[in-house]
Amino acid sequence: MVSGGGGSAVALAPGRLADRNFKYYMIFPAVLVILLIGLFPVIYTLIISFQNLTMMDEDTSFHGLMHYRALFEDARFWESLLHTFIFVAVALPAELLLGLAMAYLFLERLPGRQIFVALLVLPVVTSPIIAGATWRLLFDNQFGPINQILGWFAGEPVPIIWLVDPNFVYPAILIAEIWQWTPFMFLLLLAALSNVDKSQTEAAELDGASFLRTFRLIVLPAIWPVMAIAVLIRALDLFRLFDVVWALTRGGPGTSTETISIYAYVAGFQQFETSYTAAMAFVVIVILAVSITLVLRRLEIDR
Amino acid sequence: MDRRKFLVSASALAGASAFGLPRMARADAAKTAVEAAKQYSGTEISIVWEAGLQSLDPLNFSGPMWEEQTGIKVKVIEVPTAEMFTKILQEHRAGTGAYDALNVIPAWMPDLVRAGALEPLDAMVDKYGYRDQLQTIAPVYRDNQMTVDGKIYGFPDDGDVFIMYYRKDVLSDPKIQAAFKEKHGYDLPVPPATWKEFDDVGSFISDFTDNKPYGATFFRDAPYAQFMFQERFRNEGGRFFDADTMKATINSDAGLKVFNDWLAENEWMPAGVQTWGFVENLAAFLKGDSAMTISWPPYGRWGAGYGTDEEALSWVPKSQIAGKVGYSMPPGGHPQLAAGFALSISASSKQKEAAYLFIQWLNSEETSLQRVQLPYALRDPFRDGHFESPEYKAKWPEAPEYLAALKAGAINGLLDLSLIQTDRYEEALRQGISRLWGGDDPQAILNDTAATWDGITDKIGVDKQKAAYTAWASKPNAYPS
Amino acid sequence: MARLSIRGLHKFYGKFEALKGIDLDIAEGEFCVFVGPSGCGKSTLLRTIAGLEDVDDGAIDIDGEVVNTLRPRDRNIAMVFQNYALYPYLTVFENIAFGLRARKTPDTQVRERVGRAAEMLGITALLDRTPRQLSGGQRQRVAIGRAVVRDARLFLFDEPLSNLDAQLRDGMRAEIKRLHQEIGKTTIYVTHDQIEAMTLADRIVLMRDGLIEQQGAPLDLFERPATRFVASFLGSPQMNFMPCRLERRDGAATIVFADGRTLAFGAERSADLSAHEGRDLVIGIRPEHMSRALPDRPPAAGAAPISVLVDLVQPTGTRTYAQFRIGEVEVTVELPAHIVEHPGTTIDLLVDMTRVVLIDPKTDKVLSNGTGETG
C-alpha cells in the first residue's frame, strides 16, 4: 500500500512504526522471564564451577579451570558419557523403528484398536522409577517371570542374573527403557501417519511403487517434522537417562552402566562435590547445546 | 562432675530414696523431658526417620505417646536410608529449618558435624540432666557413636550389630554330624567359629542335603555386602589403610581372601544370591531354606515368630524355624556394628529445645526399653538395661540367648569405617563388590578400589584424612584386639 | 485397453454391506460412468476394481484374468483421485514420472513420456513446480498427467471434478472427454453429478444402496427409466411426481388428480394403458415436457391442457422455471425465458402426454414409459 505522498502517508509513518514495535513490547516481558528462568541457572552453574564448593567447604573464591581440568582427567566422567551415548545410540533407533512399526500396524482398522492404543500408552504414563522397580522384579533371577518364560523355551531353568551379569545389564536396561518409551514414539508417529493423505499412498501403490519407495518419497517427508521433534525429545530424554538405570543397577556392576546423570547425582548430591558437579553439568550443557543447535539448523534447511 | 550435674544427681537421689527405688533417678530423664516440654504444647516438631518399618515407631507408638504427654505434635519425615545423608545436608545448606530432630547413621556423624549440620547437645544434656542415662548405653555405642571431637552430637539409639543365626536342628543332626566328620576329619562345630569352619560346614550341608536347606545364605547386594566386607576383612586381619602413609591397603591378602572366599561360597549358595538384600535373605532363612546366615537383630526376633502377627509385618514370611535358631558371633568373633542410628538435632532447627526434649525422652531408659521391644520397629537393644530386661527375656524361649548374643556383639563389635567423606570410600567399595559379581578379577578390583581410595584421600588432603583415620583407628572397636 | 467383467461382487464394512452383488461388463475402450447419490457404493466399487479395497465375494476379471488377489500395483491400473493425491514433496515432473520410475523405466523414456503428457495437458511450464504452487485446475491436470503417462490398461476417475469450481469443471469435463477420444482407453468414472454422467458416458451405471439400479446409454436411461429413482436422478430440474388415479373417461385413459383436475392421454397410449385403469398411480412429468398453451394454435396430438396458478417464478436467463401446485405437490415447469408471469396469475399449460411416465407407487417401478424421443 504505497500511497503517493501527501499528508496522510506522512502522518501514518510514525504510527506504523509504533505498531511494528508494539508487538516487541508485548513479548518483551515473556522473553525476559524465559531468559531469566533459562539463563540464570546456566550462569549460576558456570559461576559455581569456577569456585570450590564441597561438602565441607563453602569456598567461593575463584579457582579458574581447576574442576574442568580434573574433569578432563576423570575417567569415570568420560566413561559415563560413553555409557550415555551407548544408551542413546541403541535405544533411540530402536524406539523409533518399533514405534513406527507399531504406528503402521495401528493405522489399519483393527478390532479393539482403541483399547490397544490405550494399553500401549500405559508405560509412558508410568513413573519411570516405578517402571524401573517393576522391571527389577521382572528380571529377578529367582522370582522374576522373564527367566521363567525363557526357561520354558529353553526346556531347563535359565539362571541369567540380569542385573549383575555384565553381558545382560545393558540388554536389561535397554529393554526396560525401550518398553517404556516406544509408545511415546508410537503415539506421535501414529498421529503423524494418520495425517498423511491416504490417497497419496494409494496413488503411489497404484503407480507401482514399493513400500520403501512410498515411505521414502511420500510418507517420510510428510511425517518428518513430527518425527524429527519426537527423535529430538527422546534423544534429550535419553541423554538424561537416570531412573531406569538407577532402579535396575544403580550404574553397576561397578560403574559399567553409569550414565552422566547418575554420575552427576552421585557426585553432586551424595558426595556434595558441588563445584565439580557444576563443571560436569556445564560441559554436558555445552555438548547438548551444540548438538541441538546443529540438529535444529539441519531441520530448518530440510524444510 | 560439674555443679549442675551434681545438683541434679543429688535431687534425683533424694527422690529415689524417698520412694525407695534406686533406679528412679534415671527414669526421671523421661519425666524431666516431658515436664520441660509441656511449655511447647501445641507446637509441632519434625523428625527425620528412615522410611519403612523404622518409621512405625514414631508414627504408631512414640509420636502419639509424646503428643499425649506434652501436647507437642510430631511430624515424621520418612527418608530412604540411602538418601538420609543427602537430604539432611541439603536441608542444612538450604537452611529452611524444616527438620528439627534427626536420625543419623553414626558413621556419617563426623561428616555432618564438619558440615555444620548438627547441633552440639552438651549444654542441653546438662540442662536436662541426661548424662547419667547416657552412661547406661552399651559402651561401644556410647563411646563411639555419640561424640565428635569430644562433643555430644547424637544419642546412640539403635544397637545394630551383625549376629550369626544358625539352625541348631540342622547343624546338630546326627547324620550330618557323622558324615561331616567322615569327610573333614573333625567334629562339626556348632556353631562354626572361623570362616574356614563356616565354609566347610556350609558347603557340606548344601551338598549333603541337596540344597534343602542351603548350608548358608547371605545378603550379597553391594550396599549390604559392603558391611559384610568391612567385618570379614578385619576379622581376617585386614587394615583399611597404612597408618603411616595413609595409603589404602584394602587390596591386601586379607581383602583378596575375602573376595575369593565369597566367590567360592556363591557356588554352594542359591543361584543369584549376588542380588540378595535384607528381604530376600530374610525370606530364605525364615522359610527354612538356609542353615546359617548373618544379619541384623530383627532376623532373630522374627525367626522366633515374635511379633510377626502384627499387621505391619504381614509381608514377613511366617517363620518355619521358631525354636530352632541358635545365636552367636559370626566367624572370627567380631561382628560389624553395621549402620545403626543416633538421634540428633539439626543445626538449622528453629525448635531445638523441644526437639531435644523429644529425643531425650525417646532415648531415655524407660521409653527406649519399650521401643526396642516393638516387634515391627527395627530398633535393637542398645542399653545395658535392654540386654538384661526380664520383660524382654520372657518374649520367647530363646530370648535370653538372643539378648546375650546382642550384648556380646556390643562388646566385640567392629565399628563402621568413619572418616572424612566416608561415603565416598564406601561407594568405591560398593562398586568394587558389584564388579566382583559382574565377574571382574578380584585382585584387579581391589587394586582399583585402593587406587580410588587413594585418589579420594589425596583430594581431601592426606594429612587431614590421616588425622581422622588415626583417631578412628585408635578406638578399641576399630579393629579386633 | 481392457475388458472388465464383474460377477457377484459383495463388499462388507463390518456388518454394513456396501456392495450387494454387482454384475457388470465394460467393453474395451468404453467410457463408463458410475453415478448415484453418496453412499450408494459407486466409489467402493471403483476402489475394489483398483484393488484398494478387498472383496468379500465375487470376481473382478480384467481381460479374462481374475485380479481379486492381485495387489493394486500389479493390476496396471491408473487412477485419478478426488483430491488429486499429488505427492506434495515432489515436483510436477517427478509426480508424473513417479509411476514410470517405480517401474524402472529408463531415464530418457521418462523424459520423453512425461514431456508428451505435459504437452498434451498444457502443463509443460509447470514441470519444475511443486503441487503447492499450483491452482486447482493445474493440479487436476497433473493428476491426469500422472495417470495417462503410464501405459495402464484401465483408467479410473474418482469424482475428479468435484473439487473444482463450476466454470473450471465444465472445461475439464470437455477435456476429459477429448482425452478419452484421443487415447481411447477403457475408462471408469465415478461421479454423483448426473450432468457429468450424461455428458461423458458411453454408458451410465446408476447405483443405489449397493446395487446397480439401471445401466445403459445415457439417453436410454433418461428416456426410459426403469424406476422412479432413475427417473428422478437424471434430469435437471427433477422430474415432477404426482399421485393420481388412472381412469377411462370419454374413451381415453385419463389421469385424475385428487382435486379433480384431469389429463387425458391420446388414443395411442390410451390403448396401452388399459391394463392399469382404475389404479392409484404416480405420474412423472419432466419440467420441459410442459409448455404454454397458445390460444391461436391447436394443441398437438397427445397434449393435454391444464390450468395452473403460478406461485413462484425463477428466471435463469436461458429458461424460466415456474412453480405451481397440484394438490400438495409442488410442480416445476420449464418455460422459455421471456414468458414470465407474476406469481398469482393463472396460466394454461399443455402437458406432452406422450412423454409422461406412470409409476407403481407400491414398487416404484415404472409401468409405462413415454414413447417420444427427446428432441
mmCIF file of N, CA and C in Angstrom, chain C residues 4 9 11 20 24 33 58 68 84-85 91 101 108-109 137 149 158 165 191 202 278 290 307-308 322 357-358 361 371:
data_model
loop_
_atom_site.group_PDB
_atom_site.id
_atom_site.type_symbol
_atom_site.label_atom_id
_atom_site.label_comp_id
_atom_site.label_asym_id
_atom_site.label_seq_id
_atom_site.Cartn_x
_atom_site.Cartn_y
_atom_site.Cartn_z
ATOM 1 N N LEU C 4 -13.586 -55.337 -18.888
ATOM 2 C CA LEU C 4 -13.752 -55.575 -17.456
ATOM 3 C C LEU C 4 -15.042 -56.329 -17.258
ATOM 4 N N LEU C 9 -20.310 -59.347 -7.052
ATOM 5 C CA LEU C 9 -19.365 -58.707 -6.137
ATOM 6 C C LEU C 9 -20.061 -58.257 -4.846
ATOM 7 N N LYS C 11 -19.243 -56.597 -0.868
ATOM 8 C CA LYS C 11 -18.231 -55.962 -0.011
ATOM 9 C C LYS C 11 -18.891 -55.536 1.289
ATOM 10 N N LYS C 20 -23.837 -55.147 -2.817
ATOM 11 C CA LYS C 20 -24.723 -56.270 -2.503
ATOM 12 C C LYS C 20 -24.877 -57.231 -3.667
ATOM 13 N N LEU C 24 -21.444 -56.691 -13.818
ATOM 14 C CA LEU C 24 -21.180 -55.567 -14.712
ATOM 15 C C LEU C 24 -20.185 -55.987 -15.783
ATOM 16 N N VAL C 33 -19.576 -44.548 -16.672
ATOM 17 C CA VAL C 33 -19.699 -43.658 -15.523
ATOM 18 C C VAL C 33 -20.546 -44.325 -14.458
ATOM 19 N N GLY C 58 -17.270 -62.724 -4.896
ATOM 20 C CA GLY C 58 -17.401 -62.345 -6.294
ATOM 21 C C GLY C 58 -16.059 -62.244 -6.981
ATOM 22 N N ASN C 68 -8.752 -60.457 -8.300
ATOM 23 C CA ASN C 68 -9.119 -60.258 -6.895
ATOM 24 C C ASN C 68 -7.920 -60.217 -5.945
ATOM 25 N N TYR C 84 -6.921 -35.273 -5.965
ATOM 26 C CA TYR C 84 -5.744 -35.310 -6.850
ATOM 27 C C TYR C 84 -4.630 -36.190 -6.295
ATOM 28 N N ALA C 85 -4.442 -36.210 -4.935
ATOM 29 C CA ALA C 85 -3.416 -37.065 -4.326
ATOM 30 C C ALA C 85 -2.061 -36.854 -4.966
ATOM 31 N N THR C 91 8.344 -32.581 -7.392
ATOM 32 C CA THR C 91 7.957 -31.600 -8.406
ATOM 33 C C THR C 91 6.885 -32.207 -9.303
ATOM 34 N N ARG C 101 9.115 -44.274 -12.928
ATOM 35 C CA ARG C 101 10.340 -44.546 -12.168
ATOM 36 C C ARG C 101 10.172 -45.789 -11.302
ATOM 37 N N THR C 108 15.674 -41.614 -20.251
ATOM 38 C CA THR C 108 15.334 -40.901 -21.490
ATOM 39 C C THR C 108 13.867 -41.093 -21.832
ATOM 40 N N GLN C 109 13.390 -42.316 -21.626
ATOM 41 C CA GLN C 109 11.977 -42.578 -21.887
ATOM 42 C C GLN C 109 11.088 -41.794 -20.953
ATOM 43 N N GLY C 137 -7.127 -26.283 -10.905
ATOM 44 C CA GLY C 137 -7.208 -26.846 -12.247
ATOM 45 C C GLY C 137 -5.884 -27.431 -12.697
ATOM 46 N N VAL C 149 0.380 -40.907 -18.325
ATOM 47 C CA VAL C 149 1.750 -41.134 -18.746
ATOM 48 C C VAL C 149 2.079 -42.619 -18.709
ATOM 49 N N ASP C 158 -12.025 -40.941 -9.807
ATOM 50 C CA ASP C 158 -12.903 -40.914 -8.632
ATOM 51 C C ASP C 158 -13.333 -39.481 -8.375
ATOM 52 N N ASP C 165 -14.212 -25.355 -9.199
ATOM 53 C CA ASP C 165 -15.394 -24.503 -9.271
ATOM 54 C C ASP C 165 -16.100 -24.719 -10.607
ATOM 55 N N THR C 191 -18.987 -40.359 -10.358
ATOM 56 C CA THR C 191 -19.457 -39.010 -10.046
ATOM 57 C C THR C 191 -20.831 -39.088 -9.394
ATOM 58 N N ASP C 202 -20.281 -43.263 -22.224
ATOM 59 C CA ASP C 202 -20.838 -44.132 -23.242
ATOM 60 C C ASP C 202 -21.952 -44.927 -22.591
ATOM 61 N N GLY C 278 -58.144 -47.624 -13.354
ATOM 62 C CA GLY C 278 -58.743 -47.827 -12.045
ATOM 63 C C GLY C 278 -57.733 -47.917 -10.919
ATOM 64 N N MET C 290 -43.762 -29.754 -20.414
ATOM 65 C CA MET C 290 -44.975 -28.940 -20.327
ATOM 66 C C MET C 290 -44.699 -27.637 -21.052
ATOM 67 N N SER C 307 -54.940 -25.916 -16.388
ATOM 68 C CA SER C 307 -54.775 -24.546 -15.909
ATOM 69 C C SER C 307 -54.131 -24.592 -14.540
ATOM 70 N N VAL C 308 -53.112 -23.748 -14.350
ATOM 71 C CA VAL C 308 -52.432 -23.762 -13.051
ATOM 72 C C VAL C 308 -52.222 -22.357 -12.539
ATOM 73 N N ALA C 322 -41.170 -22.020 -13.591
ATOM 74 C CA ALA C 322 -42.335 -21.552 -12.836
ATOM 75 C C ALA C 322 -42.854 -22.717 -12.007
ATOM 76 N N VAL C 357 -44.340 -40.498 -17.573
ATOM 77 C CA VAL C 357 -44.166 -41.883 -17.137
ATOM 78 C C VAL C 357 -45.174 -42.164 -16.038
ATOM 79 N N LEU C 358 -45.582 -43.431 -16.007
ATOM 80 C CA LEU C 358 -46.507 -43.844 -14.951
ATOM 81 C C LEU C 358 -45.793 -44.857 -14.055
ATOM 82 N N PRO C 361 -46.932 -46.887 -7.353
ATOM 83 C CA PRO C 361 -46.484 -46.288 -6.083
ATOM 84 C C PRO C 361 -46.022 -47.326 -5.076
ATOM 85 N N THR C 371 -43.321 -42.570 -25.128
ATOM 86 C CA THR C 371 -42.978 -43.150 -26.412
ATOM 87 C C THR C 371 -42.102 -42.223 -27.231
#
